[in-house]
Amino acid sequence: MEYDASYKALFSHPEMMADLLAGFVAEPWVQEVDFTTLEPVRGSYVSDDLRKREDDLVWRVRLRESWLYVYLLLEFQSRVDRFMAVRVMTYVGLLYQDLIRRKELAPGLRLPPVVPLVLYNGLPRWRAAAEVAELVAVGPGGLAAYRPQMRYLLIDEGAQLTEALPVMRNLVAALFRLEHSRQPEDVRRVVETLIEWLAAPEQMELRRAFTVWLKRVLLPARLHGVEVPEVADLQEVRSMLAERVIEWTRDWKQQGLEEGRQEGRQEGRQEGRQEGRQEGRQEGQIASARRGVLAALEIRFGRTPLVVQEAVNCIEDLTRLWMLHRHAILAASLEEFAADLEKGNGHREY
């Protein structure tokens, strides 16, 4: 998925990982981290039975007062997964196996601690167990002693109040502000800040990663049905926003609402058309219905998270989209709409 790839590209830079830890992990051990030693660890492990596992991102970093490494396993998640703690336990086990297999431990040394980070950007709020022991039955006769113990550290992006995000220079806070932006002017202000923060020549690749994310993820989600021009740098993104996005957004909102209201009447006129023409019209109706749903959400609630936009844009059932359009108008909150969307798309919340 384009979203996952672009997000990975951003967090493949040590500056992003350092700001994630410094700004969003309020635990004492972070104070002992030497951020200058952050380095990526190859994310492909092969378990003993030769099944391959591709992790999202793994970093390691040295503590200030020792040569002990803390491994940071970063798992991206856009849906609530009841058994995330089990997945994390498996990933950490594979990481340990890989360290043992490659003989990276000096004789007599213990395995390094692992901090599994789950970065969640979906709606509704995360409610899955963070400790794997909570998912295992206790059992009689002392069986509780055999329950595994491992937990992950959750960073629930949606639970972060945008206004309360770190005001100092923090690239991850800027990313979260972009995802929570309500108006083109909000996006433009954050882009200008990023241009200032990432002005050094050695930060060119990180500037490019933000540019690609804006071009392929954020702007298409905000400007449905509008072709976003090719941009090669944040400076071009800023210029484009200043010149065209306000007009695009106004036109998109009006067009999406009008087309969404007309879908019901258009369906009856499809009978008797040639099959090829019917298929083309059907695709147009689906695209229009999607825009109608998202426009209604934008007008009602201001900000529509990218995960909700992606879920709507993946729906191919026209009747389902009409129902969602009505719900977007009548829902009491964005969370209520998102819960209905999850259930209707065959996903359960826990």
XYZ file of C-alpha atoms in Angstrom:
350
model
C 0.000 0.000 0.000
C 1.292 3.452 -0.920
C 0.580 4.771 2.554
C 2.689 2.102 4.262
C 5.609 2.508 1.856
C 5.687 6.295 2.240
C 5.426 6.046 6.014
C 8.275 3.532 6.084
C 10.411 5.854 3.981
C 9.941 8.641 6.532
C 10.840 6.491 9.530
C 13.854 5.068 7.731
C 15.671 8.265 8.753
C 17.346 8.458 12.178
C 16.057 12.012 12.719
C 12.485 10.721 12.643
C 13.213 7.894 15.070
C 15.027 10.253 17.441
C 12.103 12.682 17.444
C 9.612 9.844 17.907
C 11.418 8.646 21.024
C 12.245 12.075 22.443
C 8.799 13.548 21.832
C 6.396 10.648 22.350
C 7.978 8.045 24.659
C 7.785 9.291 28.251
C 9.917 6.607 29.903
C 13.131 7.074 31.934
C 15.337 4.927 29.698
C 14.934 7.424 26.839
C 17.055 9.873 28.847
C 19.960 7.409 28.644
C 19.855 7.012 24.859
C 22.650 8.360 22.686
C 20.633 9.341 19.613
C 23.775 9.811 17.514
C 24.237 6.016 17.522
C 20.850 5.201 15.948
C 21.310 2.751 13.111
C 18.908 0.508 11.171
C 18.996 -3.269 11.514
C 18.141 -5.370 8.501
C 14.450 -6.215 8.760
C 14.321 -9.675 7.194
C 14.571 -12.671 9.481
C 14.414 -16.367 8.712
C 13.132 -18.567 11.535
C 14.449 -22.070 12.239
C 11.802 -23.648 9.992
C 12.879 -21.359 7.123
C 9.691 -19.270 7.052
C 10.586 -15.720 6.125
C 9.288 -12.719 8.059
C 9.639 -9.122 6.816
C 9.486 -6.624 9.659
C 8.461 -3.027 9.154
C 11.474 -1.289 10.643
C 14.038 -2.227 13.281
C 16.586 0.161 14.790
C 19.213 -0.173 17.465
C 20.747 2.519 19.640
C 23.386 2.612 22.367
C 22.713 3.744 25.915
C 24.933 6.559 27.160
C 26.563 4.730 30.055
C 27.098 1.301 28.552
C 27.615 -0.629 25.339
C 24.245 -2.254 25.796
C 22.055 -1.917 22.725
C 18.328 -1.318 22.881
C 16.520 -2.677 19.837
C 13.475 -0.735 18.708
C 11.007 -2.744 16.661
C 8.616 -0.361 14.924
C 5.317 -1.842 13.727
C 2.881 0.339 11.752
C -0.804 -0.353 12.292
C -3.955 1.277 10.911
C -6.521 -1.152 12.360
C -7.056 -2.437 15.872
C -5.585 -5.940 16.150
C -6.731 -7.866 19.210
C -3.713 -10.180 19.023
C -1.037 -7.559 18.363
C 0.762 -8.645 21.550
C 1.133 -12.167 20.108
C 2.479 -10.785 16.825
C 4.988 -8.635 18.689
C 6.137 -11.607 20.796
C 6.737 -13.579 17.575
C 8.678 -10.742 15.955
C 10.913 -10.292 18.998
C 11.588 -14.047 19.112
C 12.649 -14.020 15.460
C 14.901 -11.029 16.108
C 16.594 -12.857 18.984
C 17.034 -15.974 16.844
C 18.672 -13.867 14.165
C 21.107 -12.308 16.649
C 22.044 -15.766 17.963
C 22.410 -17.234 14.467
C 24.709 -14.434 13.332
C 26.777 -14.747 16.545
C 26.463 -11.052 17.366
C 26.596 -11.663 21.139
C 29.941 -11.737 22.906
C 30.551 -14.858 25.052
C 28.653 -14.668 28.316
C 26.527 -11.660 27.368
C 22.747 -11.698 27.588
C 20.389 -10.826 24.791
C 19.668 -7.100 24.471
C 16.336 -5.644 25.557
C 13.786 -4.994 22.823
C 11.295 -2.137 22.873
C 8.451 -2.977 20.447
C 6.780 0.248 19.311
C 3.328 0.049 17.710
C 2.496 3.284 15.902
C -1.276 3.358 15.357
C -3.025 5.982 13.228
C -6.548 4.621 12.915
C -9.932 5.517 14.289
C -11.388 4.345 16.858
C -9.053 4.441 19.850
C -6.839 1.396 20.421
C -8.331 -1.047 22.941
C -6.327 -4.246 22.381
C -4.259 -5.758 25.199
C -0.699 -4.451 25.337
C 0.506 -7.419 27.432
C 0.442 -10.911 25.901
C -0.315 -12.507 29.296
C -3.722 -10.830 29.221
C -4.606 -12.949 26.184
C -3.681 -16.297 27.783
C -6.024 -18.206 30.108
C -4.686 -18.709 33.634
C -5.631 -22.367 34.050
C -5.642 -24.422 37.281
C -2.862 -25.910 39.367
C -0.095 -23.366 38.898
C -0.420 -23.013 35.111
C -0.366 -19.234 35.498
C 3.386 -19.463 35.986
C 3.757 -20.477 32.338
C 1.922 -17.533 30.836
C 4.347 -15.548 28.627
C 5.224 -12.019 29.684
C 5.824 -9.405 26.986
C 4.279 -6.057 26.226
C 4.563 -3.445 23.503
C 4.603 0.335 23.709
C 1.646 1.904 21.907
C 1.748 5.359 20.322
C -1.860 6.109 19.408
C -1.591 9.053 17.036
C -5.278 9.921 17.165
C -5.166 10.192 20.965
C -2.567 12.955 20.682
C -4.156 16.387 20.816
C -2.667 18.304 17.902
C -2.540 21.492 19.967
C -0.631 19.654 22.713
C 2.036 18.164 20.447
C 5.606 19.253 21.192
C 6.101 22.862 20.143
C 9.863 22.530 19.882
C 11.509 21.225 16.728
C 10.036 17.739 16.311
C 9.600 16.165 12.898
C 7.142 13.509 14.072
C 4.920 16.156 15.649
C 4.978 17.969 12.293
C 3.940 14.747 10.549
C 1.045 14.264 12.972
C -0.034 17.878 12.432
C -0.097 17.296 8.686
C -2.276 14.215 9.091
C -4.662 16.162 11.330
C -4.737 19.260 9.129
C -8.186 20.667 8.384
C -7.442 23.385 5.846
C -4.912 23.866 3.034
C -3.503 26.772 5.041
C -2.705 24.374 7.909
C -0.766 22.142 5.526
C 1.086 25.121 4.058
C 2.216 26.348 7.479
C 3.628 22.948 8.440
C 5.365 22.618 5.065
C 7.022 26.003 5.594
C 8.238 24.829 9.001
C 9.668 21.646 7.474
C 11.481 23.688 4.822
C 13.134 25.674 7.609
C 14.000 22.612 9.704
C 15.331 20.511 6.821
C 17.463 23.108 5.059
C 20.829 21.350 5.491
C 22.253 19.570 2.419
C 22.597 16.291 4.324
C 18.832 16.329 4.958
C 17.985 16.176 1.259
C 16.750 12.551 1.415
C 14.467 13.281 4.360
C 13.058 16.319 2.526
C 12.412 14.034 -0.420
C 10.654 11.484 1.821
C 8.297 14.176 3.142
C 7.694 15.389 -0.420
C 6.803 11.896 -1.635
C 4.468 11.361 1.334
C 2.691 14.655 0.664
C 2.422 13.954 -3.062
C 1.296 10.326 -2.865
C -0.624 10.156 0.414
C -1.792 13.402 1.999
C -2.667 15.575 -0.987
C -4.533 12.860 -2.967
C -6.519 12.110 0.192
C -7.420 15.783 0.576
C -8.062 16.433 -3.130
C -10.150 13.522 -4.403
C -10.571 13.410 -8.156
C -7.895 16.051 -8.741
C -4.573 15.159 -10.324
C -1.775 16.455 -8.135
C 1.130 17.856 -10.205
C 4.560 16.300 -9.963
C 6.613 17.953 -7.259
C 10.265 17.272 -6.513
C 10.834 19.285 -3.340
C 9.037 20.852 -0.390
C 9.534 24.277 -1.958
C 7.409 23.174 -4.917
C 4.784 21.768 -2.567
C 4.573 25.129 -0.793
C 4.202 27.007 -4.071
C 1.524 24.621 -5.291
C -0.437 24.995 -2.055
C -0.275 28.762 -2.231
C -1.491 28.839 -5.826
C -4.065 26.104 -6.282
C -5.136 23.982 -3.325
C -7.745 26.363 -1.897
C -9.520 26.502 -5.250
C -9.207 22.735 -5.714
C -10.634 21.977 -2.301
C -13.643 24.294 -2.768
C -14.469 22.796 -6.153
C -13.995 19.250 -4.870
C -16.352 19.740 -1.915
C -19.126 21.174 -4.104
C -18.721 18.594 -6.858
C -18.530 15.664 -4.463
C -21.699 16.596 -2.600
C -23.686 17.212 -5.798
C -22.572 13.944 -7.381
C -23.191 11.995 -4.184
C -26.816 13.215 -4.025
C -27.467 12.278 -7.670
C -26.216 8.681 -7.513
C -29.575 7.169 -6.560
C -31.329 8.728 -9.563
C -28.575 7.765 -11.973
C -28.715 4.045 -11.170
C -32.130 3.544 -12.809
C -30.950 5.002 -16.109
C -28.231 2.342 -16.502
C -30.584 -0.434 -17.667
C -30.477 -1.232 -21.363
C -27.042 0.272 -21.975
C -24.303 -1.734 -23.582
C -22.218 -3.808 -21.178
C -19.003 -1.911 -21.773
C -20.705 1.431 -21.337
C -22.442 0.178 -18.203
C -19.141 -0.836 -16.685
C -17.632 2.556 -17.444
C -20.604 4.380 -15.969
C -20.528 2.102 -12.931
C -16.900 3.020 -12.302
C -17.776 6.691 -12.614
C -20.663 6.295 -10.185
C -18.444 4.555 -7.661
C -15.819 7.305 -7.891
C -18.491 9.984 -7.532
C -20.094 8.219 -4.577
C -16.735 7.976 -2.818
C -16.191 11.705 -3.301
C -19.671 12.375 -1.950
C -19.007 10.386 1.216
C -15.667 12.060 1.869
C -16.999 15.532 1.091
C -19.846 15.042 3.568
C -17.365 13.935 6.230
C -15.111 16.926 5.533
C -17.997 19.374 5.853
C -19.453 17.732 8.985
C -16.309 16.983 10.952
C -13.542 19.084 9.401
C -10.752 16.477 9.414
C -11.003 13.008 7.921
C -8.099 10.736 8.949
C -6.195 9.163 6.086
C -7.069 5.660 7.262
C -10.796 6.462 6.905
C -10.247 8.029 3.485
C -8.342 4.972 2.290
C -11.068 2.633 3.588
C -13.779 4.583 1.724
C -11.702 4.692 -1.465
C -11.314 0.886 -1.398
C -15.082 0.227 -1.423
C -16.405 -1.060 -4.759
C -20.038 -1.633 -3.711
C -22.169 1.299 -4.892
C -25.064 0.500 -2.562
C -22.678 0.410 0.374
C -21.313 3.822 -0.624
C -24.813 5.315 -0.772
C -25.489 4.004 2.724
C -22.202 5.470 3.939
C -23.063 8.834 2.377
C -26.288 8.903 4.373
C -24.457 7.857 7.527
C -21.814 10.551 6.965
C -24.631 13.112 7.053
C -26.443 11.613 10.078
C -23.608 10.225 12.260
C -23.213 11.923 15.627
C -19.410 11.774 15.426
C -16.555 10.752 13.177
C -15.836 7.839 15.533
C -19.402 6.563 15.072
C -18.991 6.694 11.282
C -15.600 4.937 11.487
C -17.049 2.135 13.627
C -19.782 1.503 11.046
C -17.190 1.601 8.273
C -14.996 -0.991 10.019
C -17.887 -3.393 10.612
C -19.235 -3.008 7.095
C -15.824 -3.724 5.590
C -15.597 -7.031 7.426
C -13.232 -5.928 10.221
C -13.934 -6.358 13.898
C -12.965 -3.930 16.634
C -11.714 -5.186 19.946
